Amino acid sequence: MTWVDGAAGSPYGVHNLPYGVFRRSGGPPRIGVRIGDFVLDLHGAEAAELVLAGGALRGSSLNAFLALGRPQWTTVRHRIVELLSADGHRAEVAPLLVPLGEVDLVMPFEVADYVDFYSSEQHAGNVGQIFRPGQPALLPNWRHLPVGYHGRAGTVVVSGTPVVRPSGQRGTPDGPVFGPSTRLDIEAEVGFVVGVPSPLGARVGVEDFAAHVFGVVLVNDWSARDIQAWEYQPLGPFLGKSFATSVSPWVVPLEALADAWVPAPPQDPPVLDYLRDVPHLGLDLRLAVDWNGTRVSEPPFAQMYWTPAQQLTHLTVNGAALRTGDLYASGTVSGPRRDQVGSFLELTWGGAEPVTLSDGSTRTFLADGDTVTVTATAPGPDGRTVGLGEVAGTIEPARSGPS
Ligand code: CA
């Protein structure tokens, strides 16, 4: 229980406490934690010595705090729970609460490296059928390793940042043409934020996932399907993806998701030894995709074929180092039903089957001015719900030429 007004029954009660970075009235960015419809100013709390983290809560991003590691993450969390729960702290802590409506949420951490996986069997199968009709939907490697690529860390942006329609090459029967993408799409994903680095040359085992990963964000990996389809072979995604990747402003710590772990789908054939995670667990995160306010899909993260621990292990198995602020995303989350897919490519089956929105308009891919919002919840302790916030973005028209 918490003394904060309205927070006790909220998906953002003391069982959640996601971290973010906020600005108030154009002031400098400060680290905070969400409680109900307030932000607890952790910069102020550390300055007043209400919570101690060696100054890591007084930066302009979460990175210094992320680098502290699991024991200190837990210590700070327990202290914040105490401050927000015990009535005796109310007088000194209440002045540090800022109403959510009075803040702007900014990018919560500096992204070091960004990796995007491709771990939904349904998504990979659907895309295979749409992009490579008549051929096997899954390529031969897909069940043996979590397929992924290194993306562009510098264009990861916080929810609410406008997304300018990208221009690029697309293939036509008469050769390539250049222009604004006509098949702009979303990918609803879940991202994992790395706190503790690993040395170059070492590998991180599946059992060390929670020692390195701090928490979870929601991700929208905006994708230009026409640019992607022309450029992606043989080396994979490039400019069809790198123009923008949006993340939710709140990083939900793994501690808040302790009740959300569920058995992941069985893997057949068996994976190689280094990828074997026992127990083999995924997270029961329930995503929802709203297109201009119309709910079009509810992707189930629990059905992902590859687990977050397997993804982290595979990412480092060659000795690649982890850095504080690394972000790795799951890949599009798609379930078996059409109303469970995490991309409009699948929802409209390559644009062949338009969807009707609540205002009566129809869509295949994104129009200028469209807004897409991805939200998620997870089961929490004692029947409570954990909110993961939202990642939203609105499409702006393509720019007419070089700036
Ligand atoms: Ca993706």
CSV table of C-alpha atoms and ligand atoms in Angstrom, one decimal:
chain,number,residue,atom,x,y,z
A,1,MET,CA,0.0,0.0,0.0
A,2,THR,CA,1.1,3.6,-0.6
A,3,TRP,CA,0.0,6.9,0.8
A,4,VAL,CA,0.2,8.5,-2.6
A,5,ASP,CA,-3.3,9.7,-3.7
A,6,GLY,CA,-4.8,7.4,-6.3
A,7,ALA,CA,-1.8,5.1,-6.6
A,8,ALA,CA,-2.9,2.1,-4.5
A,9,GLY,CA,-5.2,0.5,-7.2
A,10,SER,CA,-3.2,1.8,-10.1
A,11,PRO,CA,-1.1,-0.3,-12.5
A,12,TYR,CA,1.7,2.1,-11.4
A,13,GLY,CA,1.5,1.3,-7.7
A,14,VAL,CA,4.5,0.5,-5.5
A,15,HIS,CA,4.6,-3.0,-7.2
A,16,ASN,CA,5.7,-1.3,-10.4
A,17,LEU,CA,7.9,1.8,-10.0
A,18,PRO,CA,9.2,2.3,-13.6
A,19,TYR,CA,12.1,4.7,-14.1
A,20,GLY,CA,12.2,7.6,-16.5
A,21,VAL,CA,13.6,11.0,-17.1
A,22,PHE,CA,11.4,14.1,-17.0
A,23,ARG,CA,11.5,17.8,-17.5
A,24,ARG,CA,9.3,20.3,-15.8
A,25,SER,CA,8.6,23.8,-17.4
A,26,GLY,CA,11.6,23.5,-19.7
A,27,GLY,CA,13.9,22.7,-16.8
A,28,PRO,CA,16.8,20.3,-17.0
A,29,PRO,CA,16.2,16.6,-17.3
A,30,ARG,CA,15.8,14.8,-14.0
A,31,ILE,CA,15.5,11.1,-13.1
A,32,GLY,CA,12.2,10.0,-11.6
A,33,VAL,CA,10.1,7.0,-10.9
A,34,ARG,CA,6.4,6.8,-11.7
A,35,ILE,CA,3.9,6.3,-8.8
A,36,GLY,CA,0.3,6.5,-9.8
A,37,ASP,CA,-0.2,9.7,-11.7
A,38,PHE,CA,2.8,11.3,-10.2
A,39,VAL,CA,6.6,11.3,-10.8
A,40,LEU,CA,8.8,11.0,-7.7
A,41,ASP,CA,11.7,13.3,-8.3
A,42,LEU,CA,14.7,11.0,-7.5
A,43,HIS,CA,17.2,13.7,-8.2
A,44,GLY,CA,15.6,15.7,-5.4
A,45,ALA,CA,15.3,12.6,-3.2
A,46,GLU,CA,18.9,11.8,-3.6
A,47,ALA,CA,20.0,15.4,-3.0
A,48,ALA,CA,17.9,15.3,0.2
A,49,GLU,CA,19.6,12.0,1.1
A,50,LEU,CA,16.3,10.2,1.2
A,51,VAL,CA,17.8,7.7,-1.1
A,52,LEU,CA,21.4,7.0,-1.7
A,53,ALA,CA,22.9,5.8,-5.0
A,54,GLY,CA,26.3,7.5,-5.1
A,55,GLY,CA,25.0,10.4,-7.2
A,56,ALA,CA,23.7,8.0,-9.9
A,57,LEU,CA,20.2,9.4,-9.6
A,58,ARG,CA,21.3,13.0,-10.2
A,59,GLY,CA,22.3,12.6,-13.9
A,60,SER,CA,20.3,13.5,-17.0
A,61,SER,CA,19.9,9.9,-18.0
A,62,LEU,CA,19.5,6.6,-16.3
A,63,ASN,CA,22.9,5.3,-17.5
A,64,ALA,CA,24.9,5.8,-14.3
A,65,PHE,CA,22.1,4.1,-12.3
A,66,LEU,CA,21.9,1.3,-14.9
A,67,ALA,CA,25.6,0.6,-14.4
A,68,LEU,CA,25.3,0.0,-10.7
A,69,GLY,CA,24.1,-3.5,-11.0
A,70,ARG,CA,21.5,-5.8,-9.5
A,71,PRO,CA,22.3,-5.5,-5.7
A,72,GLN,CA,22.1,-1.7,-5.8
A,73,TRP,CA,19.0,-1.7,-8.1
A,74,THR,CA,17.3,-3.8,-5.5
A,75,THR,CA,18.5,-1.6,-2.5
A,76,VAL,CA,17.3,1.6,-4.2
A,77,ARG,CA,13.9,0.0,-5.1
A,78,HIS,CA,13.3,-1.2,-1.5
A,79,ARG,CA,14.1,2.3,-0.3
A,80,ILE,CA,11.7,3.9,-2.7
A,81,VAL,CA,9.0,1.4,-1.7
A,82,GLU,CA,9.6,2.3,1.9
A,83,LEU,CA,9.5,6.1,1.2
A,84,LEU,CA,6.2,5.8,-0.7
A,85,SER,CA,4.6,3.3,1.7
A,86,ALA,CA,5.4,4.4,5.3
A,87,ASP,CA,3.2,7.3,6.5
A,88,GLY,CA,6.2,8.6,8.5
A,89,HIS,CA,8.0,9.6,5.2
A,90,ARG,CA,5.0,11.4,3.8
A,91,ALA,CA,5.9,14.9,4.9
A,92,GLU,CA,9.4,14.9,3.5
A,93,VAL,CA,8.5,12.9,0.3
A,94,ALA,CA,5.2,14.5,-0.8
A,95,PRO,CA,6.9,17.8,-1.9
A,96,LEU,CA,9.0,15.7,-4.4
A,97,LEU,CA,5.9,14.4,-6.2
A,98,VAL,CA,5.2,16.1,-9.5
A,99,PRO,CA,1.9,15.5,-11.3
A,100,LEU,CA,2.4,13.6,-14.6
A,101,GLY,CA,0.5,16.3,-16.4
A,102,GLU,CA,3.2,18.8,-15.5
A,103,VAL,CA,6.1,17.0,-17.0
A,104,ASP,CA,7.6,16.2,-20.4
A,105,LEU,CA,9.1,12.7,-20.5
A,106,VAL,CA,12.3,12.5,-22.5
A,107,MET,CA,14.6,9.7,-23.6
A,108,PRO,CA,15.2,7.7,-20.4
A,109,PHE,CA,18.7,6.4,-21.3
A,110,GLU,CA,21.4,6.9,-23.8
A,111,VAL,CA,21.3,4.0,-26.1
A,112,ALA,CA,24.7,2.4,-26.5
A,113,ASP,CA,24.1,-0.3,-29.2
A,114,TYR,CA,20.8,-1.3,-30.6
A,115,VAL,CA,20.0,-4.9,-31.7
A,116,ASP,CA,16.7,-6.1,-33.1
A,117,PHE,CA,15.7,-9.8,-33.1
A,118,TYR,CA,13.1,-11.6,-35.1
A,119,SER,CA,11.8,-14.0,-32.5
A,120,SER,CA,8.1,-14.5,-33.2
A,121,GLU,CA,7.5,-17.7,-35.1
A,122,GLN,CA,4.2,-16.4,-36.4
A,123,HIS,CA,5.7,-13.1,-37.5
A,124,ALA,CA,8.7,-14.7,-39.3
A,125,GLY,CA,6.3,-17.2,-40.9
A,126,ASN,CA,3.9,-14.5,-42.1
A,127,VAL,CA,6.7,-12.2,-43.5
A,128,GLY,CA,8.2,-15.2,-45.2
A,129,GLN,CA,5.0,-16.0,-47.0
A,130,ILE,CA,4.4,-12.3,-48.0
A,131,PHE,CA,8.0,-11.5,-49.0
A,132,ARG,CA,9.0,-14.9,-50.5
A,133,PRO,CA,5.7,-16.5,-51.7
A,134,GLY,CA,6.0,-20.2,-52.8
A,135,GLN,CA,9.1,-20.7,-50.7
A,136,PRO,CA,9.4,-22.2,-47.2
A,137,ALA,CA,8.1,-19.5,-44.7
A,138,LEU,CA,11.0,-20.0,-42.3
A,139,LEU,CA,14.6,-20.1,-43.4
A,140,PRO,CA,16.7,-23.1,-42.3
A,141,ASN,CA,18.5,-21.2,-39.5
A,142,TRP,CA,15.4,-19.8,-37.8
A,143,ARG,CA,14.8,-22.6,-35.3
A,144,HIS,CA,18.5,-22.9,-34.4
A,145,LEU,CA,19.3,-19.3,-33.5
A,146,PRO,CA,17.6,-16.1,-32.6
A,147,VAL,CA,18.0,-14.2,-35.9
A,148,GLY,CA,18.8,-10.5,-35.5
A,149,TYR,CA,20.7,-7.5,-36.8
A,150,HIS,CA,22.5,-4.5,-35.4
A,151,GLY,CA,20.3,-1.4,-35.8
A,152,ARG,CA,21.0,2.4,-35.4
A,153,ALA,CA,21.2,3.5,-31.8
A,154,GLY,CA,21.3,7.2,-32.7
A,155,THR,CA,17.7,7.2,-34.1
A,156,VAL,CA,16.1,5.5,-31.1
A,157,VAL,CA,13.6,8.2,-29.9
A,158,VAL,CA,11.2,8.6,-27.0
A,159,SER,CA,7.5,8.1,-27.4
A,160,GLY,CA,5.7,11.1,-28.8
A,161,THR,CA,8.6,12.1,-31.2
A,162,PRO,CA,7.1,12.7,-34.6
A,163,VAL,CA,8.1,10.2,-37.3
A,164,VAL,CA,8.9,11.8,-40.7
A,165,ARG,CA,7.9,9.6,-43.6
A,166,PRO,CA,11.2,8.2,-45.0
A,167,SER,CA,12.2,8.5,-48.6
A,168,GLY,CA,14.3,5.9,-50.4
A,169,GLN,CA,14.6,3.5,-53.2
A,170,ARG,CA,11.9,0.9,-54.0
A,171,GLY,CA,12.0,-1.7,-56.7
A,172,THR,CA,9.6,-1.8,-59.6
A,173,PRO,CA,9.4,-4.1,-62.6
A,174,ASP,CA,11.1,-1.2,-64.6
A,175,GLY,CA,13.9,-0.7,-62.1
A,176,PRO,CA,14.2,1.3,-58.9
A,177,VAL,CA,12.5,4.6,-58.2
A,178,PHE,CA,13.1,7.1,-55.5
A,179,GLY,CA,10.5,8.8,-53.4
A,180,PRO,CA,8.5,8.8,-50.1
A,181,SER,CA,7.7,5.3,-48.8
A,182,THR,CA,4.3,4.2,-49.7
A,183,ARG,CA,4.2,1.2,-47.4
A,184,LEU,CA,5.1,2.7,-44.0
A,185,ASP,CA,4.4,0.2,-41.2
A,186,ILE,CA,4.9,-0.4,-37.5
A,187,GLU,CA,6.5,-3.3,-35.5
A,188,ALA,CA,5.2,-3.7,-32.0
A,189,GLU,CA,8.0,-5.1,-29.9
A,190,VAL,CA,9.4,-5.4,-26.4
A,191,GLY,CA,12.9,-4.1,-25.7
A,192,PHE,CA,15.4,-5.1,-23.0
A,193,VAL,CA,17.7,-2.5,-21.4
A,194,VAL,CA,21.2,-3.6,-20.4
A,195,GLY,CA,22.7,-2.1,-17.3
A,196,VAL,CA,25.8,-4.1,-16.5
A,197,PRO,CA,28.4,-4.4,-19.2
A,198,SER,CA,30.4,-7.4,-20.1
A,199,PRO,CA,34.1,-7.5,-21.3
A,200,LEU,CA,35.1,-8.0,-24.9
A,201,GLY,CA,35.9,-11.6,-25.6
A,202,ALA,CA,33.6,-13.0,-22.8
A,203,ARG,CA,30.2,-14.4,-23.3
A,204,VAL,CA,27.1,-13.9,-21.1
A,205,GLY,CA,25.4,-17.2,-20.2
A,206,VAL,CA,21.6,-17.6,-20.2
A,207,GLU,CA,21.7,-17.8,-16.4
A,208,ASP,CA,23.2,-14.3,-16.2
A,209,PHE,CA,20.3,-12.5,-17.9
A,210,ALA,CA,19.1,-10.8,-14.7
A,211,ALA,CA,22.6,-9.7,-13.6
A,212,HIS,CA,22.9,-7.7,-16.8
A,213,VAL,CA,19.4,-6.6,-17.8
A,214,PHE,CA,17.8,-3.9,-15.8
A,215,GLY,CA,14.3,-3.8,-17.3
A,216,VAL,CA,11.9,-3.5,-20.2
A,217,VAL,CA,10.5,-0.9,-22.6
A,218,LEU,CA,8.0,-1.0,-25.3
A,219,VAL,CA,9.3,-0.5,-28.8
A,220,ASN,CA,7.8,0.5,-32.1
A,221,ASP,CA,10.3,-0.4,-34.9
A,222,TRP,CA,8.9,1.8,-37.7
A,223,SER,CA,9.5,0.0,-41.0
A,224,ALA,CA,9.2,1.1,-44.6
A,225,ARG,CA,8.3,-2.1,-46.3
A,226,ASP,CA,8.9,-1.0,-49.9
A,227,ILE,CA,12.4,0.3,-49.1
A,228,GLN,CA,13.0,-2.9,-47.0
A,229,ALA,CA,11.9,-5.3,-49.7
A,230,TRP,CA,14.2,-3.9,-52.3
A,231,GLU,CA,17.3,-3.5,-50.1
A,232,TYR,CA,17.3,-6.3,-47.6
A,233,GLN,CA,18.9,-9.1,-49.6
A,234,PRO,CA,21.5,-10.3,-48.9
A,235,LEU,CA,22.6,-8.4,-45.8
A,236,GLY,CA,19.3,-7.6,-44.0
A,237,PRO,CA,17.5,-4.5,-42.8
A,238,PHE,CA,19.1,-1.1,-43.4
A,239,LEU,CA,17.4,2.2,-44.4
A,240,GLY,CA,13.9,0.7,-44.3
A,241,LYS,CA,14.3,0.6,-40.5
A,242,SER,CA,16.9,3.1,-39.4
A,243,PHE,CA,15.0,6.3,-39.8
A,244,ALA,CA,13.3,6.0,-36.4
A,245,THR,CA,12.7,3.5,-33.6
A,246,SER,CA,10.4,4.7,-30.8
A,247,VAL,CA,10.6,3.5,-27.2
A,248,SER,CA,8.3,4.0,-24.2
A,249,PRO,CA,9.5,6.6,-21.7
A,250,TRP,CA,9.2,4.3,-18.6
A,251,VAL,CA,11.7,1.5,-18.1
A,252,VAL,CA,9.9,-1.2,-16.1
A,253,PRO,CA,12.4,-2.9,-13.8
A,254,LEU,CA,12.6,-6.7,-13.9
A,255,GLU,CA,11.6,-6.8,-10.2
A,256,ALA,CA,8.2,-5.5,-11.2
A,257,LEU,CA,7.7,-8.4,-13.7
A,258,ALA,CA,8.6,-11.2,-11.2
A,259,ASP,CA,5.0,-12.5,-11.5
A,260,ALA,CA,4.9,-12.3,-15.3
A,261,TRP,CA,7.3,-15.2,-16.1
A,262,VAL,CA,5.6,-18.1,-17.8
A,263,PRO,CA,6.9,-21.2,-19.7
A,264,ALA,CA,7.9,-20.3,-23.2
A,265,PRO,CA,6.7,-22.4,-26.1
A,266,PRO,CA,8.7,-25.6,-26.5
A,267,GLN,CA,11.5,-25.5,-29.0
A,268,ASP,CA,11.8,-28.2,-31.6
A,269,PRO,CA,14.4,-29.2,-32.7
A,270,PRO,CA,16.3,-28.8,-29.4
A,271,VAL,CA,18.7,-25.8,-29.3
A,272,LEU,CA,22.4,-26.0,-29.1
A,273,ASP,CA,23.8,-26.3,-25.5
A,274,TYR,CA,24.8,-22.6,-25.1
A,275,LEU,CA,21.2,-21.6,-25.8
A,276,ARG,CA,19.5,-24.0,-23.5
A,277,ASP,CA,17.8,-22.1,-20.7
A,278,VAL,CA,16.4,-24.0,-17.8
A,279,PRO,CA,13.7,-23.0,-16.9
A,280,HIS,CA,12.7,-21.9,-20.4
A,281,LEU,CA,10.7,-18.8,-19.6
A,282,GLY,CA,9.1,-15.9,-21.4
A,283,LEU,CA,7.2,-12.9,-20.1
A,284,ASP,CA,3.4,-12.7,-20.2
A,285,LEU,CA,3.2,-9.2,-21.5
A,286,ARG,CA,-0.1,-8.4,-23.2
A,287,LEU,CA,0.4,-5.8,-25.9
A,288,ALA,CA,-2.3,-3.7,-27.6
A,289,VAL,CA,-2.0,-1.7,-30.8
A,290,ASP,CA,-4.3,1.3,-31.4
A,291,TRP,CA,-4.4,2.9,-34.9
A,292,ASN,CA,-5.8,6.4,-34.7
A,293,GLY,CA,-7.6,5.3,-31.5
A,294,THR,CA,-9.0,2.0,-33.0
A,295,ARG,CA,-7.8,-1.1,-31.3
A,296,VAL,CA,-6.6,-3.3,-34.2
A,297,SER,CA,-4.5,-5.9,-32.5
A,298,GLU,CA,-3.5,-7.5,-29.2
A,299,PRO,CA,-0.1,-9.3,-29.6
A,300,PRO,CA,0.8,-11.8,-26.9
A,301,PHE,CA,4.5,-11.6,-25.9
A,302,ALA,CA,4.2,-14.9,-24.0
A,303,GLN,CA,4.2,-16.8,-27.3
A,304,MET,CA,7.6,-15.6,-28.5
A,305,TYR,CA,9.7,-18.6,-29.7
A,306,TRP,CA,13.1,-17.2,-28.4
A,307,THR,CA,13.4,-16.0,-24.8
A,308,PRO,CA,15.1,-12.8,-23.7
A,309,ALA,CA,17.8,-14.8,-22.0
A,310,GLN,CA,18.5,-16.8,-25.1
A,311,GLN,CA,18.7,-13.5,-27.1
A,312,LEU,CA,21.2,-12.0,-24.7
A,313,THR,CA,23.3,-15.1,-24.7
A,314,HIS,CA,23.3,-15.3,-28.5
A,315,LEU,CA,24.2,-11.7,-28.8
A,316,THR,CA,27.4,-12.2,-26.9
A,317,VAL,CA,28.3,-15.8,-27.8
A,318,ASN,CA,31.0,-14.5,-30.2
A,319,GLY,CA,32.6,-12.4,-27.5
A,320,ALA,CA,30.9,-9.1,-28.4
A,321,ALA,CA,30.9,-6.9,-25.3
A,322,LEU,CA,27.8,-5.4,-23.7
A,323,ARG,CA,27.7,-1.8,-22.8
A,324,THR,CA,25.5,0.1,-20.3
A,325,GLY,CA,22.5,1.4,-22.3
A,326,ASP,CA,22.5,-1.4,-24.8
A,327,LEU,CA,19.0,-2.0,-26.1
A,328,TYR,CA,17.9,-5.3,-27.7
A,329,ALA,CA,14.4,-5.7,-29.0
A,330,SER,CA,12.4,-8.9,-29.4
A,331,GLY,CA,11.3,-8.5,-33.0
A,332,THR,CA,7.7,-8.0,-34.0
A,333,VAL,CA,5.3,-9.7,-31.5
A,334,SER,CA,2.7,-11.7,-33.4
A,335,GLY,CA,0.3,-14.4,-32.2
A,336,PRO,CA,-1.5,-16.9,-34.4
A,337,ARG,CA,-4.6,-14.9,-35.0
A,338,ARG,CA,-5.0,-11.9,-37.4
A,339,ASP,CA,-6.1,-9.8,-34.4
A,340,GLN,CA,-2.8,-10.7,-32.6
A,341,VAL,CA,-0.3,-9.5,-35.2
A,342,GLY,CA,2.3,-6.7,-34.4
A,343,SER,CA,2.6,-5.2,-37.9
A,344,PHE,CA,0.2,-3.8,-40.5
A,345,LEU,CA,2.0,-5.8,-43.2
A,346,GLU,CA,0.5,-8.9,-41.5
A,347,LEU,CA,-2.8,-7.2,-40.5
A,348,THR,CA,-3.6,-6.3,-44.1
A,349,TRP,CA,-1.7,-9.3,-45.6
A,350,GLY,CA,0.8,-7.2,-47.6
A,351,GLY,CA,-1.8,-4.5,-48.2
A,352,ALA,CA,-4.3,-6.9,-49.9
A,353,GLU,CA,-6.9,-6.8,-47.1
A,354,PRO,CA,-7.5,-3.2,-45.8
A,355,VAL,CA,-8.7,-2.6,-42.3
A,356,THR,CA,-11.5,-0.2,-41.4
A,357,LEU,CA,-10.9,2.2,-38.5
A,358,SER,CA,-13.7,3.5,-36.2
A,359,ASP,CA,-14.1,6.7,-38.2
A,360,GLY,CA,-15.0,4.6,-41.2
A,361,SER,CA,-11.8,5.2,-43.1
A,362,THR,CA,-9.8,2.3,-44.4
A,363,ARG,CA,-6.0,1.7,-44.3
A,364,THR,CA,-3.4,-0.7,-45.6
A,365,PHE,CA,-0.3,1.1,-44.5
A,366,LEU,CA,0.3,4.4,-42.5
A,367,ALA,CA,-1.1,7.7,-43.9
A,368,ASP,CA,0.4,11.1,-43.0
A,369,GLY,CA,-1.1,12.3,-39.7
A,370,ASP,CA,-1.8,8.8,-38.5
A,371,THR,CA,-1.0,8.0,-34.8
A,372,VAL,CA,-0.1,4.6,-33.6
A,373,THR,CA,0.0,3.8,-29.9
A,374,VAL,CA,1.3,0.5,-28.4
A,375,THR,CA,0.5,-0.2,-24.8
A,376,ALA,CA,1.1,-3.3,-22.6
A,377,THR,CA,0.2,-4.8,-19.2
A,378,ALA,CA,1.6,-7.7,-17.3
A,379,PRO,CA,0.3,-9.7,-14.3
A,380,GLY,CA,1.7,-8.4,-11.1
A,381,PRO,CA,1.7,-9.6,-7.5
A,382,ASP,CA,-1.6,-10.5,-5.7
A,383,GLY,CA,-3.7,-10.1,-8.8
A,384,ARG,CA,-2.5,-6.6,-9.5
A,385,THR,CA,-1.6,-5.3,-13.0
A,386,VAL,CA,1.7,-3.9,-14.0
A,387,GLY,CA,1.5,-1.1,-16.6
A,388,LEU,CA,4.2,-0.7,-19.1
A,389,GLY,CA,3.1,2.7,-20.3
A,390,GLU,CA,2.9,3.4,-24.0
A,391,VAL,CA,5.0,4.1,-27.1
A,392,ALA,CA,3.2,6.4,-29.5
A,393,GLY,CA,4.2,8.3,-32.7
A,394,THR,CA,2.5,10.4,-35.4
A,395,ILE,CA,3.5,10.3,-39.0
A,396,GLU,CA,4.6,13.6,-40.6
A,397,PRO,CA,4.8,14.0,-44.4
A,398,ALA,CA,8.0,13.3,-46.2
A,399,ARG,CA,10.5,16.2,-46.6
A,400,SER,CA,10.6,17.5,-50.1
A,401,GLY,CA,14.4,17.5,-50.5
A,402,PRO,CA,17.8,17.8,-48.7
A,403,SER,CA,17.6,20.3,-45.8
B,1,CA,CA,11.9,-5.2,-35.9
